Short mmCIF file of C-alpha atoms in Angstrom, two decimals:
data_model
loop_
_atom_site.label_atom_id
_atom_site.label_comp_id
_atom_site.label_asym_id
_atom_site.label_seq_id
_atom_site.Cartn_x
_atom_site.Cartn_y
_atom_site.Cartn_z
CA MET A 1 78.65 179.12 114.80
CA ALA A 2 77.21 181.42 112.16
CA MET A 3 75.94 183.94 114.72
CA SER A 4 79.38 184.47 116.20
CA LEU A 5 80.65 185.50 112.77
CA LEU A 6 77.81 187.79 111.78
CA GLY A 7 76.09 188.89 114.99
CA LYS A 8 72.36 188.32 115.29
CA ALA A 9 71.82 186.22 112.19
CA GLY A 10 73.72 188.72 110.03
CA HIS A 11 70.90 191.07 109.00
CA GLY A 12 71.38 194.50 107.46
CA PRO A 13 73.69 196.06 104.83
CA ALA A 14 76.82 196.04 106.98
CA ALA A 15 76.35 192.43 108.01
CA TYR A 16 75.70 191.40 104.42
CA GLU A 17 78.81 193.22 103.20
CA SER A 18 80.91 191.49 105.87
CA GLY A 19 79.39 188.09 105.20
CA PHE A 20 79.75 188.42 101.44
CA ALA A 21 83.38 189.56 101.75
CA ALA A 22 84.10 186.44 103.76
CA TYR A 23 82.35 184.39 101.11
CA ARG A 24 84.38 185.93 98.26
CA ALA A 25 87.58 185.20 100.18
CA GLY A 26 86.43 181.59 100.57
CA VAL A 27 85.74 181.34 96.83
CA ASP A 28 89.19 182.71 96.03
CA ARG A 29 90.72 180.06 98.28
CA LEU A 30 88.58 177.39 96.61
CA LEU A 31 89.64 178.43 93.10
CA ALA A 32 93.31 178.51 94.10
CA SER A 33 93.00 174.94 95.40
CA TYR A 34 91.30 173.88 92.14
CA ARG A 35 94.22 175.24 90.13
CA ALA A 36 96.67 173.35 92.36
CA ILE A 37 95.16 169.96 91.50
CA PRO A 38 97.18 168.20 88.78
CA ALA A 39 95.49 168.20 85.38
CA GLY A 40 95.09 164.42 85.26
CA ALA A 41 93.69 164.04 88.78
CA ASN A 42 90.05 163.93 89.74
CA VAL A 43 88.73 166.96 91.62
CA ARG A 44 87.33 166.18 95.07
CA LEU A 45 86.54 168.02 98.25
CA ALA A 46 89.15 168.23 101.00
CA LYS A 47 86.58 167.65 103.76
CA LYS A 48 87.31 165.99 107.09
CA THR A 49 83.69 165.01 107.70
CA SER A 50 80.98 163.42 105.60
CA ASN A 51 77.49 161.99 105.90
CA LEU A 52 78.06 159.46 103.13
CA PHE A 53 78.06 155.77 103.96
CA ARG A 54 79.81 154.26 100.99
CA ALA A 55 83.49 153.45 100.91
CA ARG A 56 85.66 155.41 98.51
CA THR A 57 89.11 154.84 97.09
CA LYS A 58 91.73 157.08 98.62
CA ASN A 59 92.53 160.21 96.64
CA THR A 60 96.25 160.98 96.55
CA ALA A 61 95.83 164.39 94.88
CA PRO A 62 95.12 167.52 96.92
CA GLY A 63 91.45 168.36 97.33
CA LEU A 64 89.31 171.48 97.07
CA ASP A 65 89.72 173.83 100.01
CA VAL A 66 86.19 174.63 101.19
CA SER A 67 87.22 175.89 104.64
CA GLY A 68 86.11 179.45 103.79
CA LEU A 69 82.61 178.38 102.73
CA THR A 70 81.09 177.38 106.06
CA HIS A 71 79.15 180.45 107.18
CA VAL A 72 75.78 182.18 106.84
CA ILE A 73 76.13 185.23 104.62
CA GLU A 74 72.81 186.87 105.50
CA VAL A 75 69.37 186.15 106.91
CA ASP A 76 66.69 188.51 105.62
CA PRO A 77 63.72 188.23 108.02
CA ASP A 78 61.53 190.51 105.90
CA ALA A 79 61.94 188.52 102.68
CA LYS A 80 62.19 185.24 104.64
CA THR A 81 65.34 184.20 102.83
CA ALA A 82 68.89 183.26 103.72
CA GLU A 83 72.11 183.38 101.72
CA VAL A 84 74.48 180.67 102.83
CA ALA A 85 77.92 179.42 101.82
CA GLY A 86 77.68 175.92 100.40
CA MET A 87 79.44 174.02 103.20
CA THR A 88 77.43 175.63 106.01
CA THR A 89 75.84 173.04 108.28
CA TYR A 90 72.14 173.07 109.06
CA GLU A 91 73.12 173.32 112.72
CA ASP A 92 74.73 176.70 112.08
CA LEU A 93 71.98 177.90 109.75
CA VAL A 94 69.22 177.04 112.24
CA ALA A 95 71.17 178.84 114.97
CA ALA A 96 71.14 181.93 112.75
CA THR A 97 67.48 181.82 111.72
CA LEU A 98 65.65 180.76 114.89
CA PRO A 99 66.28 184.11 116.67
CA TYR A 100 64.00 185.60 113.98
CA GLY A 101 61.41 182.86 114.36
CA LEU A 102 62.42 181.39 110.99
CA ALA A 103 63.69 178.03 109.77
CA PRO A 104 64.56 176.42 106.43
CA LEU A 105 61.55 174.80 104.78
CA VAL A 106 63.18 171.39 105.21
CA VAL A 107 65.77 170.74 107.93
CA PRO A 108 67.43 167.32 107.47
CA GLN A 109 67.65 165.38 110.71
CA LEU A 110 71.40 165.46 111.35
CA LYS A 111 73.19 168.60 112.48
CA THR A 112 76.30 168.36 110.31
CA ILE A 113 74.52 167.86 106.99
CA THR A 114 75.47 170.86 104.85
CA LEU A 115 73.14 172.83 102.63
CA GLY A 116 75.22 172.03 99.59
CA GLY A 117 75.22 168.36 100.56
CA ALA A 118 71.45 168.26 101.06
CA VAL A 119 70.87 169.78 97.63
CA THR A 120 73.36 167.73 95.64
CA GLY A 121 72.65 164.56 97.62
CA LEU A 122 69.00 165.04 98.58
CA GLY A 123 67.61 165.55 102.07
CA ILE A 124 64.26 164.95 103.71
CA GLU A 125 62.41 165.59 106.95
CA SER A 126 58.97 165.73 108.54
CA THR A 127 57.99 168.90 106.61
CA SER A 128 58.57 167.15 103.27
CA PHE A 129 54.91 166.17 102.91
CA ARG A 130 54.16 169.90 102.48
CA ASN A 131 57.54 171.47 101.57
CA GLY A 132 59.08 168.80 99.35
CA LEU A 133 62.87 168.36 99.34
CA PRO A 134 65.61 170.91 100.18
CA HIS A 135 66.44 171.76 96.57
CA GLU A 136 62.85 172.90 95.96
CA SER A 137 63.30 175.92 98.26
CA VAL A 138 66.50 177.06 96.53
CA LEU A 139 66.06 180.36 94.71
CA GLU A 140 69.62 180.70 93.38
CA MET A 141 72.93 178.86 93.54
CA GLU A 142 76.52 179.51 92.63
CA VAL A 143 78.29 176.33 91.54
CA LEU A 144 81.91 175.47 90.88
CA THR A 145 81.75 173.30 87.75
CA GLY A 146 84.20 170.65 86.69
CA ALA A 147 85.63 173.19 84.24
CA GLY A 148 86.71 175.35 87.18
CA GLU A 149 84.14 178.07 86.55
CA ILE A 150 81.72 179.63 89.03
CA VAL A 151 78.27 179.80 87.45
CA THR A 152 75.12 181.33 88.95
CA ILE A 153 72.08 179.16 88.32
CA THR A 154 68.37 179.77 88.88
CA PRO A 155 65.19 177.85 87.99
CA ASP A 156 64.58 179.97 84.87
CA GLY A 157 68.01 181.27 83.93
CA ALA A 158 70.44 180.35 81.18
CA ASP A 159 71.67 177.38 83.21
CA ALA A 160 68.24 176.13 84.28
CA GLU A 161 69.12 172.69 82.91
CA LEU A 162 71.93 172.43 85.47
CA PHE A 163 69.59 173.72 88.20
CA ARG A 164 67.18 170.85 87.47
CA GLY A 165 69.94 168.27 87.09
CA PHE A 166 71.96 169.23 90.17
CA PRO A 167 69.90 167.40 92.85
CA ASN A 168 71.18 163.84 93.35
CA SER A 169 74.34 164.52 91.34
CA TYR A 170 76.62 164.12 94.41
CA GLY A 171 79.32 166.49 93.27
CA THR A 172 79.65 164.98 89.79
CA LEU A 173 78.36 168.13 88.09
CA GLY A 174 79.97 170.61 90.48
CA TYR A 175 79.90 171.89 94.04
CA THR A 176 77.70 174.63 95.46
CA THR A 177 79.57 177.62 96.82
CA ARG A 178 76.52 179.76 97.68
CA LEU A 179 72.78 179.17 97.99
CA LYS A 180 69.87 181.53 98.46
CA ILE A 181 66.95 179.69 100.03
CA GLU A 182 63.43 180.35 101.26
CA LEU A 183 62.63 180.30 104.98
CA GLU A 184 59.34 179.85 106.84
CA SER A 185 58.01 181.23 110.12
CA VAL A 186 58.14 178.86 113.08
CA PRO A 187 56.76 179.46 116.60
CA PRO A 188 58.74 178.40 119.69
CA TYR A 189 57.12 175.00 120.34
CA VAL A 190 55.91 171.82 118.65
CA GLU A 191 53.03 169.75 120.07
CA LEU A 192 53.34 166.05 119.23
CA ARG A 193 50.82 163.24 118.95
CA HIS A 194 52.10 159.69 118.61
CA LEU A 195 49.46 157.45 117.02
CA ARG A 196 49.92 153.70 117.34
CA PHE A 197 48.85 151.23 114.66
CA HIS A 198 48.60 147.47 114.98
CA ASP A 199 48.21 146.97 111.22
CA LEU A 200 50.45 148.39 108.48
CA ARG A 201 47.53 148.80 106.08
CA GLU A 202 45.78 151.06 108.58
CA LEU A 203 48.94 153.09 109.03
CA GLU A 204 49.29 153.50 105.26
CA SER A 205 45.69 154.67 104.93
CA ALA A 206 46.01 157.17 107.81
CA LEU A 207 49.30 158.50 106.47
CA GLU A 208 47.84 159.10 103.02
CA ARG A 209 44.84 160.89 104.50
CA VAL A 210 46.94 163.15 106.75
CA VAL A 211 49.19 164.14 103.83
CA LEU A 212 46.24 165.21 101.73
CA GLU A 213 44.19 166.89 104.47
CA ARG A 214 47.12 168.24 106.54
CA SER A 215 45.07 167.59 109.66
CA PHE A 216 43.93 164.76 111.90
CA ASP A 217 40.90 164.67 114.21
CA GLY A 218 40.41 168.40 113.73
CA GLU A 219 44.01 169.42 114.57
CA ARG A 220 46.39 170.90 112.01
CA VAL A 221 49.47 168.82 111.14
CA ASP A 222 52.68 170.73 110.34
CA TYR A 223 55.17 167.86 110.76
CA LEU A 224 54.69 164.20 109.92
CA ASP A 225 56.90 161.11 110.18
CA GLY A 226 56.68 157.62 111.63
CA VAL A 227 58.47 154.58 113.03
CA VAL A 228 57.87 150.87 112.43
CA PHE A 229 59.04 148.63 115.27
CA SER A 230 57.31 145.52 113.92
CA ALA A 231 54.37 144.55 111.72
CA GLY A 232 52.13 144.87 114.77
CA GLU A 233 53.65 148.02 116.27
CA SER A 234 54.04 151.14 114.17
CA TYR A 235 53.49 154.86 114.79
CA LEU A 236 52.81 158.12 113.06
CA THR A 237 54.01 161.25 114.83
CA LEU A 238 51.97 164.37 114.08
CA GLY A 239 53.51 167.73 114.98
CA ARG A 240 51.66 171.01 115.36
CA GLN A 241 53.42 174.36 115.60
CA THR A 242 52.36 176.46 118.59
CA ASP A 243 53.42 179.54 120.54
CA GLU A 244 51.57 178.45 123.68
CA PRO A 245 54.07 178.09 126.56
CA GLY A 246 54.12 174.99 128.71
CA PRO A 247 56.32 172.13 129.99
CA VAL A 248 58.68 170.58 127.43
CA SER A 249 60.52 167.27 127.23
CA ASP A 250 64.29 166.91 126.96
CA TYR A 251 65.74 164.02 124.98
CA THR A 252 69.35 165.19 125.10
CA ASP A 253 69.98 163.66 128.54
CA MET A 254 68.89 160.24 129.84
CA ASP A 255 65.55 159.96 128.01
CA ILE A 256 65.64 158.63 124.44
CA TYR A 257 63.32 160.16 121.86
CA TYR A 258 62.39 157.15 119.76
CA ARG A 259 61.51 155.15 122.88
CA SER A 260 59.20 157.97 124.00
CA ILE A 261 57.04 157.30 120.95
CA GLN A 262 55.95 153.86 122.12
CA HIS A 263 52.69 153.23 123.99
CA ASP A 264 49.85 150.71 124.19
CA GLY A 265 47.63 152.47 121.67
CA SER A 266 44.63 153.09 123.94
CA ALA A 267 44.88 156.80 123.10
CA PRO A 268 47.36 159.03 121.23
CA LYS A 269 50.40 159.83 123.34
CA ARG A 270 51.15 163.56 123.54
CA ASP A 271 54.42 165.40 124.01
CA ARG A 272 55.88 168.89 123.56
CA LEU A 273 59.32 170.10 122.49
CA THR A 274 60.94 173.44 121.80
CA ILE A 275 61.29 174.03 118.08
CA GLN A 276 65.06 173.65 118.34
CA ASP A 277 64.84 170.35 120.21
CA TYR A 278 62.23 169.13 117.74
CA LEU A 279 64.42 169.89 114.73
CA TRP A 280 67.32 167.95 116.29
CA ARG A 281 65.27 165.25 118.09
CA TRP A 282 66.89 162.48 116.03
CA ASP A 283 70.47 163.71 116.20
CA THR A 284 71.24 162.90 119.86
CA ASP A 285 70.91 159.16 119.24
CA TRP A 286 71.40 159.18 115.46
CA PHE A 287 67.81 158.01 115.30
CA TRP A 288 68.35 154.70 117.18
CA CYS A 289 71.79 153.81 115.84
CA SER A 290 73.59 154.99 119.01
CA ARG A 291 72.55 151.68 120.59
CA ALA A 292 75.37 150.03 118.61
CA PHE A 293 77.84 151.93 120.80
CA GLY A 294 76.07 151.21 124.08
CA THR A 295 74.97 154.79 124.67
CA GLN A 296 71.36 153.77 125.28
CA ASN A 297 72.46 151.65 128.23
CA PRO A 298 71.74 153.91 131.25
CA LYS A 299 74.99 152.85 132.94
CA ILE A 300 77.01 153.98 129.94
CA ARG A 301 74.82 156.93 128.93
CA ARG A 302 75.23 158.57 132.33
CA PHE A 303 78.98 158.90 131.79
CA TRP A 304 79.00 159.51 128.03
CA PRO A 305 79.67 163.28 127.63
CA LYS A 306 76.74 165.17 126.10
CA ARG A 307 78.99 166.80 123.52
CA TYR A 308 79.68 163.32 122.12
CA ARG A 309 76.00 162.36 121.97
CA ARG A 310 75.53 163.48 118.40
CA SER A 311 75.50 161.94 114.94
CA SER A 312 78.83 163.41 113.84
CA PHE A 313 80.68 161.64 116.66
CA TYR A 314 78.95 158.31 116.03
CA TRP A 315 79.87 158.65 112.37
CA LYS A 316 83.54 158.92 113.35
CA LEU A 317 83.24 155.67 115.27
CA VAL A 318 81.70 154.01 112.22
CA ALA A 319 84.51 155.35 110.03
CA LEU A 320 87.06 153.78 112.38
CA ASP A 321 85.19 150.49 112.18
CA HIS A 322 85.24 150.61 108.37
CA ARG A 323 88.94 151.46 108.30
CA TYR A 324 90.05 148.70 110.64
CA ASN A 325 87.20 146.18 110.18
CA ILE A 326 86.70 146.13 113.96
CA GLY A 327 83.15 144.78 113.94
CA ASP A 328 83.87 141.75 111.79
CA LYS A 329 87.04 140.95 113.76
CA LEU A 330 85.10 141.00 117.04
CA ALA A 331 82.31 138.94 115.47
CA ALA A 332 84.83 136.35 114.27
CA ARG A 333 86.24 136.01 117.77
CA ARG A 334 82.70 135.28 118.99
CA GLY A 335 82.17 132.80 116.18
CA ASP A 336 79.61 135.03 114.44
CA PRO A 337 79.53 135.48 110.65
CA PRO A 338 80.66 138.75 109.01
CA GLN A 339 78.01 141.42 108.47
CA GLU A 340 76.67 143.11 105.36
CA ARG A 341 76.02 146.79 105.93
CA VAL A 342 72.44 147.76 105.01
CA VAL A 343 72.27 151.54 105.40
CA GLN A 344 69.74 152.93 102.97
CA ASP A 345 66.86 155.34 102.35
CA ILE A 346 64.35 154.43 99.67
CA GLU A 347 61.09 155.95 98.44
CA VAL A 348 58.01 154.10 97.26
CA PRO A 349 54.59 155.44 96.29
CA VAL A 350 52.40 155.74 99.37
CA GLU A 351 50.07 152.95 98.18
CA ARG A 352 53.03 150.51 98.20
CA THR A 353 54.24 151.44 101.69
CA ALA A 354 52.68 148.48 103.52
CA ASP A 355 53.72 146.12 100.71
CA PHE A 356 57.35 147.18 100.96
CA VAL A 357 57.51 147.20 104.76
CA GLU A 358 55.91 143.75 104.96
CA TRP A 359 58.41 142.44 102.40
CA PHE A 360 61.31 144.07 104.25
CA LEU A 361 60.35 142.76 107.70
CA ARG A 362 60.00 139.29 106.21
CA GLU A 363 63.28 139.30 104.28
CA ILE A 364 65.69 141.68 106.05
CA PRO A 365 66.17 141.32 109.84
CA ILE A 366 66.43 145.03 110.69
CA GLU A 367 64.24 147.20 112.92
CA PRO A 368 63.10 149.90 113.57
CA LEU A 369 62.33 151.57 110.23
CA TRP A 370 61.78 155.30 109.74
CA LEU A 371 58.90 156.58 107.61
CA CYS A 372 58.74 160.06 106.09
CA PRO A 373 56.14 161.07 103.47
CA LEU A 374 57.01 163.57 100.74
CA ARG A 375 55.42 165.33 97.79
CA LEU A 376 56.79 167.83 95.37
CA ARG A 377 55.78 171.30 96.50
CA ASP A 378 52.40 172.61 95.33
CA SER A 379 54.16 175.23 93.20
CA ALA A 380 55.93 172.40 91.37
CA ALA A 381 52.73 170.45 90.74
CA ALA A 382 51.48 172.66 87.92
CA ASP A 383 51.17 171.38 84.38
CA ASP A 384 54.42 173.10 83.40
CA ALA A 385 56.38 171.57 86.29
CA ARG A 386 59.94 170.74 85.29
CA PRO A 387 61.19 167.33 86.47
CA TRP A 388 64.28 166.90 88.65
CA THR A 389 66.41 165.09 86.10
CA LEU A 390 68.41 162.69 88.30
CA TYR A 391 65.62 161.84 90.77
CA PRO A 392 62.30 162.01 88.94
CA LEU A 393 59.25 162.25 91.19
CA ARG A 394 55.75 162.67 89.80
CA PRO A 395 53.99 165.94 90.68
CA GLY A 396 50.84 165.40 92.72
CA ARG A 397 51.92 161.95 93.91
CA THR A 398 52.73 161.06 97.52
CA TYR A 399 55.82 158.97 98.22
CA VAL A 400 57.07 157.56 101.50
CA ASN A 401 60.75 157.53 102.39
CA ILE A 402 61.68 154.41 104.35
CA GLY A 403 65.02 154.49 106.17
CA PHE A 404 66.84 151.49 107.63
CA TRP A 405 70.35 151.62 108.99
CA SER A 406 72.03 148.52 110.35
CA ALA A 407 73.69 145.29 109.16
CA VAL A 408 72.66 141.69 108.50
CA PRO A 409 74.68 138.45 108.69
CA LYS A 410 76.31 137.29 105.47
CA SER A 411 75.52 133.75 104.42
CA PRO A 412 78.40 131.51 103.24
CA GLY A 413 78.85 131.66 99.48
CA GLN A 414 76.49 134.62 99.13
CA MET A 415 77.41 137.25 96.53
CA ASP A 416 78.66 140.62 97.69
CA GLY A 417 75.80 142.90 98.73
CA ALA A 418 73.09 140.25 98.50
CA ALA A 419 70.66 142.01 100.84
CA ASN A 420 71.21 145.40 99.22
CA ARG A 421 70.77 143.93 95.75
CA SER A 422 67.48 142.38 96.83
CA ILE A 423 66.31 145.73 98.21
CA GLU A 424 67.24 147.53 94.98
CA LYS A 425 65.30 145.00 92.91
CA THR A 426 62.20 145.27 95.09
CA VAL A 427 62.26 149.07 95.18
CA THR A 428 62.37 149.18 91.37
CA GLU A 429 59.51 146.67 91.14
CA PHE A 430 57.46 148.93 93.42
CA ASP A 431 58.07 152.00 91.19
CA GLY A 432 60.34 153.52 93.81
CA HIS A 433 63.74 155.22 94.09
CA LYS A 434 66.83 154.70 96.19
CA SER A 435 69.12 157.41 97.53
CA LEU A 436 72.79 157.11 96.60
CA TYR A 437 74.56 158.11 99.80
CA SER A 438 75.39 154.48 100.63
CA ASP A 439 76.30 151.23 98.87
CA SER A 440 74.74 150.56 95.45
CA PHE A 441 75.05 147.54 93.17
CA TYR A 442 73.19 148.43 89.96
CA GLU A 443 74.40 147.35 86.53
CA PRO A 444 75.35 150.34 84.32
CA GLU A 445 72.28 150.14 82.05
CA GLU A 446 69.79 149.95 84.92
CA PHE A 447 71.57 152.74 86.79
CA ALA A 448 71.44 155.03 83.76
CA ALA A 449 67.72 154.36 83.29
CA LEU A 450 67.02 155.24 86.93
CA TYR A 451 69.34 158.23 87.38
CA GLY A 452 69.33 160.59 84.43
CA GLY A 453 70.52 158.60 81.41
CA GLU A 454 71.22 160.73 78.35
CA SER A 455 70.17 163.93 80.14
CA TYR A 456 72.91 163.36 82.70
CA LYS A 457 75.47 162.67 79.97
CA SER A 458 74.53 165.95 78.28
CA LEU A 459 74.97 167.88 81.53
CA LYS A 460 78.27 166.17 82.20
CA LYS A 461 79.58 167.05 78.74
CA ARG A 462 78.55 170.69 79.07
CA TYR A 463 79.70 171.44 82.62
CA ASP A 464 82.59 168.99 83.03
CA PRO A 465 84.04 168.66 79.51
CA GLY A 466 87.46 167.59 80.82
CA GLN A 467 85.98 164.89 83.09
CA ARG A 468 87.69 166.44 86.10
CA LEU A 469 84.87 165.21 88.34
CA LEU A 470 83.98 161.55 88.70
CA ASP A 471 80.75 160.48 87.05
CA LEU A 472 77.77 159.38 89.13
CA TYR A 473 78.10 155.65 88.44
CA SER A 474 81.78 155.69 89.37
CA LYS A 475 80.98 157.37 92.67
CA ALA A 476 77.76 155.64 93.67
CA VAL A 477 78.41 152.08 92.49
CA GLN A 478 82.12 151.67 91.80
CA ARG A 479 83.06 153.51 95.05
CA ARG A 480 85.75 155.59 93.42
#
């Protein structure tokens, strides 16, 4: 944990000196590993864990050693900032900031997502309707480029073009070694209201209103997300920060968070969590995906060790399934068809939310769906706002992230990725975007038009002239 390395969140000159010395040692180790990679081999991370869900070809060359870049360098409670090594997990960062009553402006839902990963691969959470995406709270980054150089980049510095192009580049323009980010004050508790909707159009209208007003029925809204169980059963969860003590729920034991949301709709259902349990409310059951392993069955859950009730462990089980094709082999023994993995997050403009969800529920047999609204931060909505090159969102416009993570049966004779291809086509028709952490099937021309085009090529030429890093299409679509 970060606190064990630096004491109480590593504040003060001595703590900073110690944390930065550890960081410089980690950078030296990283650069040595870069130099050890053969000149003709692609440069990749030597990481044992990942939150990506797309297969990749095996890399026979040695990878980048990032083992010394996993700690918090400093938390400055007065400035409300943190300096963090690029491979630090949000779990460790939150552990370092909460003792000061501070948290990152956006904390992605899964504990082992790293800060560098959230910036280069995008992240989102229930503060995104007011705080945008993780890269928008970055003040400064140090990046290892494909040329093997460490460059310091800021929004207005000499390498501002790389700063704007880095989000959604997935390590194809470089890897973050250090980030300085903004923090915000958070009290100890979060009060929740779960609002049920029987009609998706009503949910869409309420969601749009809450985003703009940041309140509902006279109560402030600090956190906002939702779940769709069916066309006739959907929910918005409104969170309000509070320092008022009182009873709290615990969803790390037998109770399951997403099931606690459900009710008959006669009145909003209320709940209360500690801020820490709220930030990690989805991790215990990997949203609802832990049901695939039986851990939501009370008979199994009772004996499943708590330390293994977390997304990182479930991901290891999925990785084993992908390696040995366990699921399809078991399905074949039962006489069931093979499955197509449909693990995606997409964004559509808020006014197309109901349209997309209705289409999805009609065409793709997966439920529940997660909803998370987002807007670029107010500071980025000015007339001189610079776009994020590889994931262009319009300032002043509300989008809704829709997440769905499961599999569907493959039909005989169907082309590879049929369901995913259909989703990609519909998202584009609805003026939306798709994240690239999972399987993609775009043709090269369409991909370039959606994800950077000539601007990306220019960045690639400048910061990776030797093509040591894979390009984005090779990674995201060709699974290299």
